[in-house]
Structure formats: structure tokens, C-alpha cells
Short mmCIF file of C-alpha atoms in Angstrom, two decimals:
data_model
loop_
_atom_site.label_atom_id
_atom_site.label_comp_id
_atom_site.label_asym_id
_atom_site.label_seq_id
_atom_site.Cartn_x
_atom_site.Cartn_y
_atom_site.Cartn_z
CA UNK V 824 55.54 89.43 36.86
CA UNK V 825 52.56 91.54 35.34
CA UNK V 826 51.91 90.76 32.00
CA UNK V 827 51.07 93.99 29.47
CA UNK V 828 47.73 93.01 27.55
CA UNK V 829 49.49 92.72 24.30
CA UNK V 830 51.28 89.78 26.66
CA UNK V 831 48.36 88.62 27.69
CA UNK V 832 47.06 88.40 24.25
CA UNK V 833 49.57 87.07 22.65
CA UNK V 834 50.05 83.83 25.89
CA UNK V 835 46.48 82.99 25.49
CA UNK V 836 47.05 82.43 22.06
CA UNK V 837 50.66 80.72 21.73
CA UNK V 838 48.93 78.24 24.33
CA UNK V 839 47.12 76.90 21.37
CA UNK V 840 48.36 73.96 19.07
CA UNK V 841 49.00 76.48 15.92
CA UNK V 842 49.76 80.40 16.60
CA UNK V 843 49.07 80.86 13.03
CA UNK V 844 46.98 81.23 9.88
CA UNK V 845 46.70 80.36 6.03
CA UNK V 846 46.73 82.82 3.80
CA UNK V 847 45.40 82.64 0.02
CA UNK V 848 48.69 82.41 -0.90
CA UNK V 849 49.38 79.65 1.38
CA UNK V 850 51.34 81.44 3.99
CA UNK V 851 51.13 80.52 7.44
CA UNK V 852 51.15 83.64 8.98
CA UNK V 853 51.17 84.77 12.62
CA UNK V 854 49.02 87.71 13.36
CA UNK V 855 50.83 88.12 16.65
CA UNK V 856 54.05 88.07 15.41
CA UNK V 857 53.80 89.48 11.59
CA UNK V 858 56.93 89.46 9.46
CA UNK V 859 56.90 91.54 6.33
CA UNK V 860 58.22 88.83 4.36
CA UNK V 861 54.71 87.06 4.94
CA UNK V 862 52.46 90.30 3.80
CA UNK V 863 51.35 89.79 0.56
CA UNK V 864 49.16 92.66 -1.09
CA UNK V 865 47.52 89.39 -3.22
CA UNK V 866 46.17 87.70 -0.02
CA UNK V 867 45.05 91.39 1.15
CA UNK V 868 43.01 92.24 -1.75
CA UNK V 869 41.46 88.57 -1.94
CA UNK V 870 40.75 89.01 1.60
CA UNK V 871 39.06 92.50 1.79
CA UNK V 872 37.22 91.54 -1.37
CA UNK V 873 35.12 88.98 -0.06
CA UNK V 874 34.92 90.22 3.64
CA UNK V 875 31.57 92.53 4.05
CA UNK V 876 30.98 96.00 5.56
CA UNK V 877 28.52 96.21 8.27
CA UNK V 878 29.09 92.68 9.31
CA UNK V 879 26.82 91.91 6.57
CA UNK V 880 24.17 93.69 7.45
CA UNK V 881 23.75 95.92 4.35
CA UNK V 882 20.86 95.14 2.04
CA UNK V 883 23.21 94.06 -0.83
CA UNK V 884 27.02 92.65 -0.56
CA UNK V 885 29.36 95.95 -0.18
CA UNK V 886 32.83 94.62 0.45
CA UNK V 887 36.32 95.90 2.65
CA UNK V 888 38.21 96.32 -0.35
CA UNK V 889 35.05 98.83 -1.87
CA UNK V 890 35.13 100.63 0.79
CA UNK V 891 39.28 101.13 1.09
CA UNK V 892 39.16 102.39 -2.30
CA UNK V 893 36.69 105.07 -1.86
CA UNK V 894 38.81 106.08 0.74
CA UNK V 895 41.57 106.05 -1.18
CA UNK V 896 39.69 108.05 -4.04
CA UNK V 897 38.81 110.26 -1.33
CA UNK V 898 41.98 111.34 -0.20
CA UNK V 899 42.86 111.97 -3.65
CA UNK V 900 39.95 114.34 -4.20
CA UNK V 901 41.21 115.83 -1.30
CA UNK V 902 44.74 116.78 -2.87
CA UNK V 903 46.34 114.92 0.12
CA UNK V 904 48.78 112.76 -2.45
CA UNK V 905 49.57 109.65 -3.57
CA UNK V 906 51.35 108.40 -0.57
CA UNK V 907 48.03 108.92 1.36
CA UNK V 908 46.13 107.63 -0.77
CA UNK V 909 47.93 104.38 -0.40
CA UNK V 910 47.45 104.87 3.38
CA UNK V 911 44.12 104.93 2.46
CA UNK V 912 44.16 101.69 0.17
CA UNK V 913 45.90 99.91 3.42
CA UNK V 914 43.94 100.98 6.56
CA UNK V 915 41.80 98.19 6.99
CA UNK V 916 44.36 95.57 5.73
CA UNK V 917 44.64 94.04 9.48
CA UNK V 918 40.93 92.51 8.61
CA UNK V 919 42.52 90.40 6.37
CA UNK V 920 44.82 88.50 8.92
CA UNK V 921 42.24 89.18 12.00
CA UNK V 922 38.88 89.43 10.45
CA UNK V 923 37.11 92.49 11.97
CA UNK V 924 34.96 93.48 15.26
CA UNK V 925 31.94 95.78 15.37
CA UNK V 926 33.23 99.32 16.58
CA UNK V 927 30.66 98.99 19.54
CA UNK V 928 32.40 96.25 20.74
CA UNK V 929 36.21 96.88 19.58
CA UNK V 930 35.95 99.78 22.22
CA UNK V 931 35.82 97.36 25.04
CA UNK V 932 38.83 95.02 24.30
CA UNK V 933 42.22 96.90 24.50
CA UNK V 934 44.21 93.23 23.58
CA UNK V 935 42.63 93.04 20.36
CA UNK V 936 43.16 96.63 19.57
CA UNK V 937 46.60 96.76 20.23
CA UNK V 938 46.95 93.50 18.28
CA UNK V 939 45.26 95.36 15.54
CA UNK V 940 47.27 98.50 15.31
CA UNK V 941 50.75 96.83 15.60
CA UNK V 942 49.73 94.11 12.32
CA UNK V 943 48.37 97.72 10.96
CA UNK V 944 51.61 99.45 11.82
CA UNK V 945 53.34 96.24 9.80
CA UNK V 946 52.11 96.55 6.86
CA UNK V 947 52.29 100.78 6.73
CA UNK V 948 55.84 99.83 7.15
CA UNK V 949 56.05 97.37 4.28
CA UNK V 950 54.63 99.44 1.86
CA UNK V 951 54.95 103.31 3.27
CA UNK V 952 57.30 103.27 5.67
CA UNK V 953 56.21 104.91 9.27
CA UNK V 954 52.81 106.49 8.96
CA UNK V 955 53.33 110.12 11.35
CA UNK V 956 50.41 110.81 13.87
CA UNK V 957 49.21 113.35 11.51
CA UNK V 958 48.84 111.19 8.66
CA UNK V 959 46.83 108.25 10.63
CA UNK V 960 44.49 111.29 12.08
CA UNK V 961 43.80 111.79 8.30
CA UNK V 962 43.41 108.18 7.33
CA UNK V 963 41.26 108.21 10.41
CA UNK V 964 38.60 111.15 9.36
CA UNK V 965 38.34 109.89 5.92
CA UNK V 966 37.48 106.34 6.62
CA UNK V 967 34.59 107.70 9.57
CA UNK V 968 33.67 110.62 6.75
CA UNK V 969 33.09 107.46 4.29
CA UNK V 970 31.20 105.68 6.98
CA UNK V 971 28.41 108.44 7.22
CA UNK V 972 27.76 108.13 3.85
CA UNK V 973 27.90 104.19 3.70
CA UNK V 974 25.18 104.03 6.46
CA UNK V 975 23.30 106.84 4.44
CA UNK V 976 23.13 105.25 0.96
CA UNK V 977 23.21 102.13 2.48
CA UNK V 978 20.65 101.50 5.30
CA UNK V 979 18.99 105.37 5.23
CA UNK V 980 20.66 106.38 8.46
CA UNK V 981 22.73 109.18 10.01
CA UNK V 982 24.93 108.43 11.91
CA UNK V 983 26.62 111.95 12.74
CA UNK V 984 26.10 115.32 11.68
CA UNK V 985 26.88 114.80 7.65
CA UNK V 986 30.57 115.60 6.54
CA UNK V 987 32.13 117.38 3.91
CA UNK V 988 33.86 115.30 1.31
CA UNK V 989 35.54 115.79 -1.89
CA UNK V 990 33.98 113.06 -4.13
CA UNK V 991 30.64 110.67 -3.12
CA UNK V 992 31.24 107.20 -3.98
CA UNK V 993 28.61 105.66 -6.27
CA UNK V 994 28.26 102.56 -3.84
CA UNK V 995 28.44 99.85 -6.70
CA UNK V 996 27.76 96.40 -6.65
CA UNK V 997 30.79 94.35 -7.98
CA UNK V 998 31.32 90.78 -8.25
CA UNK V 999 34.22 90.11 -5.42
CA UNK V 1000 36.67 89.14 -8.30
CA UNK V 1001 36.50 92.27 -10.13
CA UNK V 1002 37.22 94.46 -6.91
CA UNK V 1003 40.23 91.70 -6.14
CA UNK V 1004 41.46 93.14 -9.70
CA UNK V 1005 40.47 96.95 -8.95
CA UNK V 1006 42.31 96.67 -5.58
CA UNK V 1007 45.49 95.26 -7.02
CA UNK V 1008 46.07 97.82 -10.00
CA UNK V 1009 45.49 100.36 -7.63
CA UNK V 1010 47.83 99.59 -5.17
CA UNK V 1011 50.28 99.20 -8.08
CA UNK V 1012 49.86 102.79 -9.66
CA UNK V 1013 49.87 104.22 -6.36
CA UNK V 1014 53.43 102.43 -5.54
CA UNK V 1015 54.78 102.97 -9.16
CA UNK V 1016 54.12 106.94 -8.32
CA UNK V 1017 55.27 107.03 -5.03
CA UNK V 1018 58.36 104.72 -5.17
CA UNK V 1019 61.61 106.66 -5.09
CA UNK V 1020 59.74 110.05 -4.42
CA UNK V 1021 60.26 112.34 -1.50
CA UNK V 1022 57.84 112.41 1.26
CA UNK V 1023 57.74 116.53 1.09
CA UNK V 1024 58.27 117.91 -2.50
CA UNK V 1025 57.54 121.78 -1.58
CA UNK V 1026 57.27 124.33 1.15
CA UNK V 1027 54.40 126.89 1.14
CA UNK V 1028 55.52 129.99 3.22
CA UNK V 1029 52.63 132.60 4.43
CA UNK V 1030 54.73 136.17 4.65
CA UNK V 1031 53.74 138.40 7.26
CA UNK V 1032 55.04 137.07 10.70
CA UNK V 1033 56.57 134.06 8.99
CA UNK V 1034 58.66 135.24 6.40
CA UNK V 1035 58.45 138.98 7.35
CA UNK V 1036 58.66 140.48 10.94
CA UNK V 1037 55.34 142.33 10.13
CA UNK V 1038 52.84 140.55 11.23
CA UNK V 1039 53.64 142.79 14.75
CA UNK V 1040 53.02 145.66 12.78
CA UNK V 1041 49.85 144.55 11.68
CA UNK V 1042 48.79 143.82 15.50
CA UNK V 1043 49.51 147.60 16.31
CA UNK V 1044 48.18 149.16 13.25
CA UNK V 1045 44.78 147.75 13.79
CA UNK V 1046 44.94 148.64 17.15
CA UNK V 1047 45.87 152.46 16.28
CA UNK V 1048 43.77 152.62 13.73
CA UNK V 1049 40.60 151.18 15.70
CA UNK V 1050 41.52 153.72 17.99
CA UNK V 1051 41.74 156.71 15.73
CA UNK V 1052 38.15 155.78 15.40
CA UNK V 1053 36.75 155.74 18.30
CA UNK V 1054 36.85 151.75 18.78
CA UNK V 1055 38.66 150.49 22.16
CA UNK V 1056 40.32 147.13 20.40
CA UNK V 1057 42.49 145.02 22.61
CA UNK V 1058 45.65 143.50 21.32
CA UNK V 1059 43.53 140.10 21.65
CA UNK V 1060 41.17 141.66 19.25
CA UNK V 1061 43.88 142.06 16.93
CA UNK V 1062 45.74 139.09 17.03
CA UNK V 1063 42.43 137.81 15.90
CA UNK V 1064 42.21 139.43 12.72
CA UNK V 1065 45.76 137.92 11.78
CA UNK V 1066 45.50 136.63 8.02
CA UNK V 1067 41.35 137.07 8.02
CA UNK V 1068 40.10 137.09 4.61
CA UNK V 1069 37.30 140.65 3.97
CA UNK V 1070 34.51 138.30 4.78
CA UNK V 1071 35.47 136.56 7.71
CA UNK V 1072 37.75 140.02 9.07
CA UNK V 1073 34.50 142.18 8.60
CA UNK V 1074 32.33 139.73 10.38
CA UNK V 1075 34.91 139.98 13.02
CA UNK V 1076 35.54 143.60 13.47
CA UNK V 1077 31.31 143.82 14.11
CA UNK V 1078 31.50 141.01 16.54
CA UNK V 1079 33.69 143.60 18.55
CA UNK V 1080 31.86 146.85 17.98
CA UNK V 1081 28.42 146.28 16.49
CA UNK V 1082 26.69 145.12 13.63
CA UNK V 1083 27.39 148.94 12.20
CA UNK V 1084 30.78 149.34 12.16
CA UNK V 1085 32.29 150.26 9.21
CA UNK V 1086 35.49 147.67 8.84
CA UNK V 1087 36.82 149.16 5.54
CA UNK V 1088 37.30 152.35 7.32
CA UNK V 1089 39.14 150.96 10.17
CA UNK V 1090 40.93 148.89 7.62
CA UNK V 1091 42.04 151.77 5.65
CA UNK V 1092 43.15 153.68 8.48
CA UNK V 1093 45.38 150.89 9.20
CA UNK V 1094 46.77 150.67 5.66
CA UNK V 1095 47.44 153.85 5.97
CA UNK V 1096 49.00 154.05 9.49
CA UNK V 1097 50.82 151.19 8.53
CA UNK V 1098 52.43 151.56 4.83
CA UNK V 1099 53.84 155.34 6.47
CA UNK V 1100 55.79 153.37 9.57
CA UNK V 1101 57.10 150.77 6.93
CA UNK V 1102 58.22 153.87 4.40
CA UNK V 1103 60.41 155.19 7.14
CA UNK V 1104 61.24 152.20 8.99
CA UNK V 1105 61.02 149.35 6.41
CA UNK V 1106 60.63 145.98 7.24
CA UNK V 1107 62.53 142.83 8.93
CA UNK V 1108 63.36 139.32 7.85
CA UNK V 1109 62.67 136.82 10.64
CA UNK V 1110 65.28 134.78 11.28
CA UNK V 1111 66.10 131.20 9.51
CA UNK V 1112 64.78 132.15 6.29
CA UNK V 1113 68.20 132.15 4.71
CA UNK V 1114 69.10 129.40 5.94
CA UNK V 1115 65.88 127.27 5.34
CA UNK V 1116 65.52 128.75 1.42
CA UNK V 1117 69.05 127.65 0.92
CA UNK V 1118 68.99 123.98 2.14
CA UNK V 1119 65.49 123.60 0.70
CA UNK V 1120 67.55 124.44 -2.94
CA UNK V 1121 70.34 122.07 -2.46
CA UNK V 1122 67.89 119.45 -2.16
CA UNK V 1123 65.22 120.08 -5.24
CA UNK V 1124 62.74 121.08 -2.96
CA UNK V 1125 60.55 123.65 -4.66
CA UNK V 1126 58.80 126.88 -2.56
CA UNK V 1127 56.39 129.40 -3.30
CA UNK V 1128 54.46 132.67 -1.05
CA UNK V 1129 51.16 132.40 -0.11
CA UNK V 1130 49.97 135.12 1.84
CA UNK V 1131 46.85 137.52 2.52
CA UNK V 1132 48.67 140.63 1.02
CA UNK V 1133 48.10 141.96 -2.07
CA UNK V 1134 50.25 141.01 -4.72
CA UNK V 1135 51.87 144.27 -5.08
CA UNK V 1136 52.39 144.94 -1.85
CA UNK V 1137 54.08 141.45 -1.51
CA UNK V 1138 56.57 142.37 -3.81
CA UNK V 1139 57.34 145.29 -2.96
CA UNK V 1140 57.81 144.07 0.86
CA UNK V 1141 59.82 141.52 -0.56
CA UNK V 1142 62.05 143.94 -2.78
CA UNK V 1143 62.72 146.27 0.06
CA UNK V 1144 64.75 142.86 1.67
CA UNK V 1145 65.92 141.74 -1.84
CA UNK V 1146 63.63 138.53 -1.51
CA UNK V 1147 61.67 139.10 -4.88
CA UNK V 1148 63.50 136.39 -6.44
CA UNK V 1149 63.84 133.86 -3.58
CA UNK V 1150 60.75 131.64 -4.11
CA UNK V 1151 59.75 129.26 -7.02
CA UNK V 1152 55.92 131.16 -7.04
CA UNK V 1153 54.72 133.99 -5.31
CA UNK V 1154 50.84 133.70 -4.88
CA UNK V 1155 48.46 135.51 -2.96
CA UNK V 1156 44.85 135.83 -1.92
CA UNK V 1157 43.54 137.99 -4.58
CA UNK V 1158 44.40 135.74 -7.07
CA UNK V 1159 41.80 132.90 -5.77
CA UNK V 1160 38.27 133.13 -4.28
CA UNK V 1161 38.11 132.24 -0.91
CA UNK V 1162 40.74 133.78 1.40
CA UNK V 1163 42.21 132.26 4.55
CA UNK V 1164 40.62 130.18 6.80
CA UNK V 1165 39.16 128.63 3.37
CA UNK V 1166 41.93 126.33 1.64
CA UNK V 1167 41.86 128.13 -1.96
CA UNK V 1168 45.31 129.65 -1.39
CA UNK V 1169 46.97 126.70 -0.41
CA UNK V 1170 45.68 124.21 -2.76
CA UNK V 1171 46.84 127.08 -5.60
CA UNK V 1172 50.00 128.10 -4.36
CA UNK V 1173 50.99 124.06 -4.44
CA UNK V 1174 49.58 123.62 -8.05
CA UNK V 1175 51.65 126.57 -9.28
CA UNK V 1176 54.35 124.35 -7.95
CA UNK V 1177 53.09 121.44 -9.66
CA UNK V 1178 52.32 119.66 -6.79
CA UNK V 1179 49.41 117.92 -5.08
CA UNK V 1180 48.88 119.79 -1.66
CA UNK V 1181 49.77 116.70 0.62
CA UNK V 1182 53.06 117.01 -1.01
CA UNK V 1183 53.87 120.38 0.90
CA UNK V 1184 54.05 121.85 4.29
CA UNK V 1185 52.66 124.81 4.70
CA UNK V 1186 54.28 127.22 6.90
CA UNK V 1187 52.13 129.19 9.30
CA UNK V 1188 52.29 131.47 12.45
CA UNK V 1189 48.33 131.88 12.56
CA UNK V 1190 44.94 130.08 13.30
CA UNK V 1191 43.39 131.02 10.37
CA UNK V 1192 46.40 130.23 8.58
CA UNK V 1193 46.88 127.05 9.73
CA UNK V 1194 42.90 125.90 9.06
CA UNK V 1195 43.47 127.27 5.55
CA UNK V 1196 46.54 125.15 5.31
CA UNK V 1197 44.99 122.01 7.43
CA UNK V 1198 41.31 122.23 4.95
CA UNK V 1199 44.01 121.89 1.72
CA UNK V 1200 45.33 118.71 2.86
CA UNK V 1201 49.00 120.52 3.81
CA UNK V 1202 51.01 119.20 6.39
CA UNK V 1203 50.79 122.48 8.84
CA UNK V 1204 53.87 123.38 10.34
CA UNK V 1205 53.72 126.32 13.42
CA UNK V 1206 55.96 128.76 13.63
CA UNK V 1207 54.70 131.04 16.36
CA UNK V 1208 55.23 134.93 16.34
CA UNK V 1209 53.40 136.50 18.90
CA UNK V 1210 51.53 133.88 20.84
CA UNK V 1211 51.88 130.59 21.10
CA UNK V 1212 48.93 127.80 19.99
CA UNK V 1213 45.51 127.20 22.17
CA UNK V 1214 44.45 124.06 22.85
CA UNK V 1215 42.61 124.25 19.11
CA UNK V 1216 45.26 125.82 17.43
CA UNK V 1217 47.31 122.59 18.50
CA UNK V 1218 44.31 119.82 16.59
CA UNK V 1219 45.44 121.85 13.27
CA UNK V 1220 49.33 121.13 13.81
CA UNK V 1221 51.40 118.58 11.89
CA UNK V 1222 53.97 119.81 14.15
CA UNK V 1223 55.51 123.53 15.61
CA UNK V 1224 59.20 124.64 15.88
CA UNK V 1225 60.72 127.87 17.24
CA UNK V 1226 62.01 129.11 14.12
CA UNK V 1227 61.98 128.85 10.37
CA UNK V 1228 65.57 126.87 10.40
CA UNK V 1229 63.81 123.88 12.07
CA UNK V 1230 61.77 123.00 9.57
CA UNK V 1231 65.45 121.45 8.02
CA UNK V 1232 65.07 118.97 10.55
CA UNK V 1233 61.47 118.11 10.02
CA UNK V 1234 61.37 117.89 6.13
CA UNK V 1235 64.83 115.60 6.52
CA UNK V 1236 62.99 113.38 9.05
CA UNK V 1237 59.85 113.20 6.65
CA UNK V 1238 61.73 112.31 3.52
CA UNK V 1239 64.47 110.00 5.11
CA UNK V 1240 64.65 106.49 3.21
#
């Protein structure tokens, strides 16, 4: 019979007198086989306080536990929450039952790896419940992001381009007992806030081609209006300008045509092209919103608009539907500096709410959207209206459904007990 290597692992050890180890807090606990009743977050802060980065080979001791909490303050700079922070706190809590491996060399043996991520998948469990695939891929680029600027401050070296990041730790040096205590009344603030508190607390919407069946319109009124003046734009083209801020539309349009070309006259042609078909034709729900606005109610979940469109002509879109009233918070670009692809919108809309940003999905039909809403620290949900997600769009996705009643199903999954 062919053993798995998480079998072979786990015969090669068992073949040895004691399968287990002891703790600080004199467990004996099996790294192969963890129970939760044996995790303690007192033998995990003891450990990761006196266990080194670098294998020791920083000029001055920097320990595990530092480093997990400028991770952790790291994902709260970022607005992703709470419960990620604690994700954060925990991600390299497996050290403490298994020690660690340089990377170099952890990429070569798959047995201890997978021994690694299911004592790491334990203790997520203990403490957070399952961790999605989109939360570990955050967890994941903070902890590298921190390692740049470890190895920078650290040793003077690069070792990757250099990352953005929200707040640069100050890369103190604590006696091991102090971070023990640091680690600890962390962890217990971060469970206090989290503990009885949904997973998703609000929904962001965009509008046009989410919320409204514009965004079509849009497609064809740049088109026309490019047209009109002389430009031959593709329907490509102007898919691509879906949800562009001025800056990043403009830079856009002259990609196509030329560094000359005026893009607030093809703009206003479309405006103009556009606000006459709506006049006489008026505008479309898509469908789900009822349904999705009405569940999200029932259940305390709060919701807000954050779209490209001016504010006026939000409201008056929404009016002409009777929507005006159907959101907790109706924001839009104009109100903040940066428009999509930059975050700005997203991290206001879920402040208006009250909420920290990894609190939220963030409903989206386009790429710029969806970077807007990934660069917040929303959980980006797709909800595609005329084409369906490239191989990039897909990297930005915490996940895509068909239509906006779907995301029932997704914010139940997230905040079931």
C-alpha cells in the first residue's frame, strides 16, 4: 500500500519511543496528531518569544513573537480587521510545537510542510475557526511584506523589490519576557473584540453594472461618443474604461488614440449621449438586489453605495427605481481623493458604516473595481456583467457568483458559528 507523505511522516516518527513533546505548560503534545485541548496560547507566546528570526543570524536578538505582532499591527493598519489581525498574531504559531526551517530549505521537504500547515490549520481552528484561501493569501503577503523590511533594517539587504505597507515597525529590542506579556494581551483584546461578532458586518455595492443594468450603457456610449469624434474605439476599449477614475481613464483614452486626444471631450459626448437614452428609456435593476438588500436587513447587516458616479447622478439613478432609500450610506468618488483602482472609496464607504474594511465585501463587476476593493483590505466578491474575469482579474477575487442573490449564500457561509 503507498503511503501519502504526511504517512510517511507521521510512521517515521510514531516508530520512535515518544511521539510527543513538552510544552511550558507541561503538556505532552503530539505535533502529528494535535488536539485543541493541548493548544495553549501561554506555551505559544513563551515559545515564539524566545525563538529567533533569521535562525539567529540578525546582529541583535529579534524574536517570532516580534515579528507576529508587527504583522498583526500591520494588518490592522491595513483596515483588514480584528479577526485578521489575530490571523496575523497566529501564523507562525506551528514554530512553537515544530521549531522552524530556513525557507531555502522548507521548499524541498513536502512531509514537513504538510505537517506544518495541518498543526497551523489546528490552531486557526481553535481560535478563528476555518481561515478561507483568501484570508491565508493575506496572512501570507503581510508576513513576506514584513520580511523585506526585517532583512532591510536588519542586515541592510533587499531581498525583493520593496513593498508597500501601512505602518514600519520600529524593530525594538525587548527582553523575551516583556514580548511573552505583549503577545498575550494582544491575543486577548483581539479575542475579546472578535468573540461573538460576525465574520461580515457590511456589504459595499458599486452601482453601475452591479446594482444598475447601466454599466452596458456606459460600454456603448463611449463607443458612440468616440465615434462621433472621429476615434475608432472597440468595445474592448470600452470595457476598459469601466469604473476608471479621470486620471487613470484619461491616461487610457491616449493609450488608444495618442498622447493628444482630448478625453473630456469624448467624455462629455458620452454624458451627453448617454443621460438623453436614460431620459427616454430610464434605467434597469439587475436582478437579486431585492432579494439580497432584504436578507442582508433581517440579519443586521449594514450596506452602503460606492460607485464612480457623481453623487447626484447616483441619486437620481437610484430615484428613477425608487432605491434612494435602500442603503445604510450612499458614497461616491467625488467625495474622496483617489478614485477607483486606488482604495479611497472603499475604505470610506466602510467607515461611513462604521466598520473596518475587512469587515465588508465589496461587490464588484469590474477590474478596476475589484483592485480598488482588493487595495482596501475588502473581501472582493465578482459579479460579472459583460465579461467574465481574466486570468488577473481572478488573483483579485475572494470569490464570484452569477448574480447578486448569491452573495446570501456566501456571507451565511462566512459568518456561520
Amino acid at each position: 500500500m503507498k503511503h501519502t507523505t504526511t504517512e510517511s511522516a507521521i510512521d517515521s516518527i510514531t516508530a520512535c519511543k515518544t511521539d510527543y513533546i513538552t510544552t511550558y505548560k507541561k503538556v505532552h503534545f503530539t505535533p502529528l496528531n494535535p488536539q485543541q485541548e493541548d493548544i495553549l496560547i501561554e506555551d505559544i507566546a513563551h515559545a515564539l518569544s524566545l525563538m529567533t528570526r533569521a535562525n539567529g543570524h540578525f546582529p541583535v536578538f529579534h524574536s517570532v513573537a516580534q515579528h507576529c505582532m508587527e504583522c498583526c499591527e500591520e494588518a490592522l493598519a491595513r483596515g483588514l480587521g480584528e479577526r485578521m489581525a489575530l490571523a496575523c498574531l497566529l501564523h507562525d504559531s506551528s514554530e512553537a510545537y515544530l521549531a522552524d526551517v530556513t525557507r531555502p530549505v522548507k521548499k524541498n521537504l513536502p512531509e514537513y510542510q504538510a505537517i506544518e500547515n495541518g498543526l497551523l490549520d489546528a490552531v486557526f481552528t481553535k481560535y478563528l475557526g476555518r481561515l478561507t484561501e483568501w484570508e491565508k493569501k493575506q496572512v501570507k503577503q503581510i508576513d513576506d511584506d514584513l520580511l523585506y523590511y526585517e532583512f532591510y533594517h536588519f542586515m541592510g539587504e533587499e531581498l525583493s523589490e520593496k513593498p508597500a505597507i501601512a505602518k514600519i515597525p520600529e524593530f525594538k529590542e525587548l527582553p523575551f519576557k516583556t514580548v511573552e506579556a505583549q503577545y498575550l494581551q494582544l491575543f486577548e483584546t483581539l479575542s475579546k473584540a472578535i468573540s461573538g461578532k460576525r465574520r461580515i458586518q457590511g456589504v459595499l455595492f458599486d452601482m453601475d453594472g452591479l446594482v444598475l443594468d447601466t454599466e452596458k450603457l456606459y460600454t456603448r456610449f463611449w463607443q458612440e461618443a468616440a465615434h462621433c469624434l472621429g476615434y475608432p474605439m472597440t468595445r474592448e476599449q470600452a470595457l476598459g474604461m469601466r469604473s476608471m477614475n479621470r486620471k487613470a481613464g484619461e491616461a487610457l483614452i491616449k493609450s488608444y488614440f495618442g498622447p493628444n486626444t482630448s478625453y473630456l471631450e469624448i467624455r462629455s459626448k458620452r454624458m451627453e449621449l448617454m443621460d438623453a437614452f436614460i431620459e427616454k428609456e430610464g434605467v434597469a435593476l439587475k436582478p437579486g438586489i431585492h432579494e439580497l438588500l432584504h436578507y442582508l436587513k433581517e440579519h443586521g447587516i449594514r450596506t452602503a453605495i460606492a460607485t464612480s458616479s457623481p453623487l447626484e447622478r447616483t441619486l437620481k439613478y437610484l430615484a428613477s427605481v425608487n432605491m434612494e432609500n435602500s442603503f445604510d450610506a450612499i458614497t461616491s468618488v467625488y467625495m474622496v481623493e483617489h478614485g477607483k483602482p486606488e482604495p479611497d472609496i472603499y475604505i470610506y464607504a466602510a467607515h461611513k458604516l462604521g466598520l473596518n474594511p475587512g469587515e465588508c465585501l465589496a461587490l464588484e463587476d469590474s477590474p478596476s473595481g475589484l483592485t480598488a476593493a482588493r487595495k482596501a483590505g475588502c473581501l472582493p466578491v465578482m459579479i460579472p456583467d459583460q465579461d467574465q474575469p481574466d486570468e488577473e482579474t481572478k488573483k483579485l477575487l475572494f470569490t464570484k457568483v452569477e448574480r447578486l442573490d448569491d452573495v446570501i449564500g456566501v456571507v451565511e457561509e462566512l459568518n456561520r458559528e
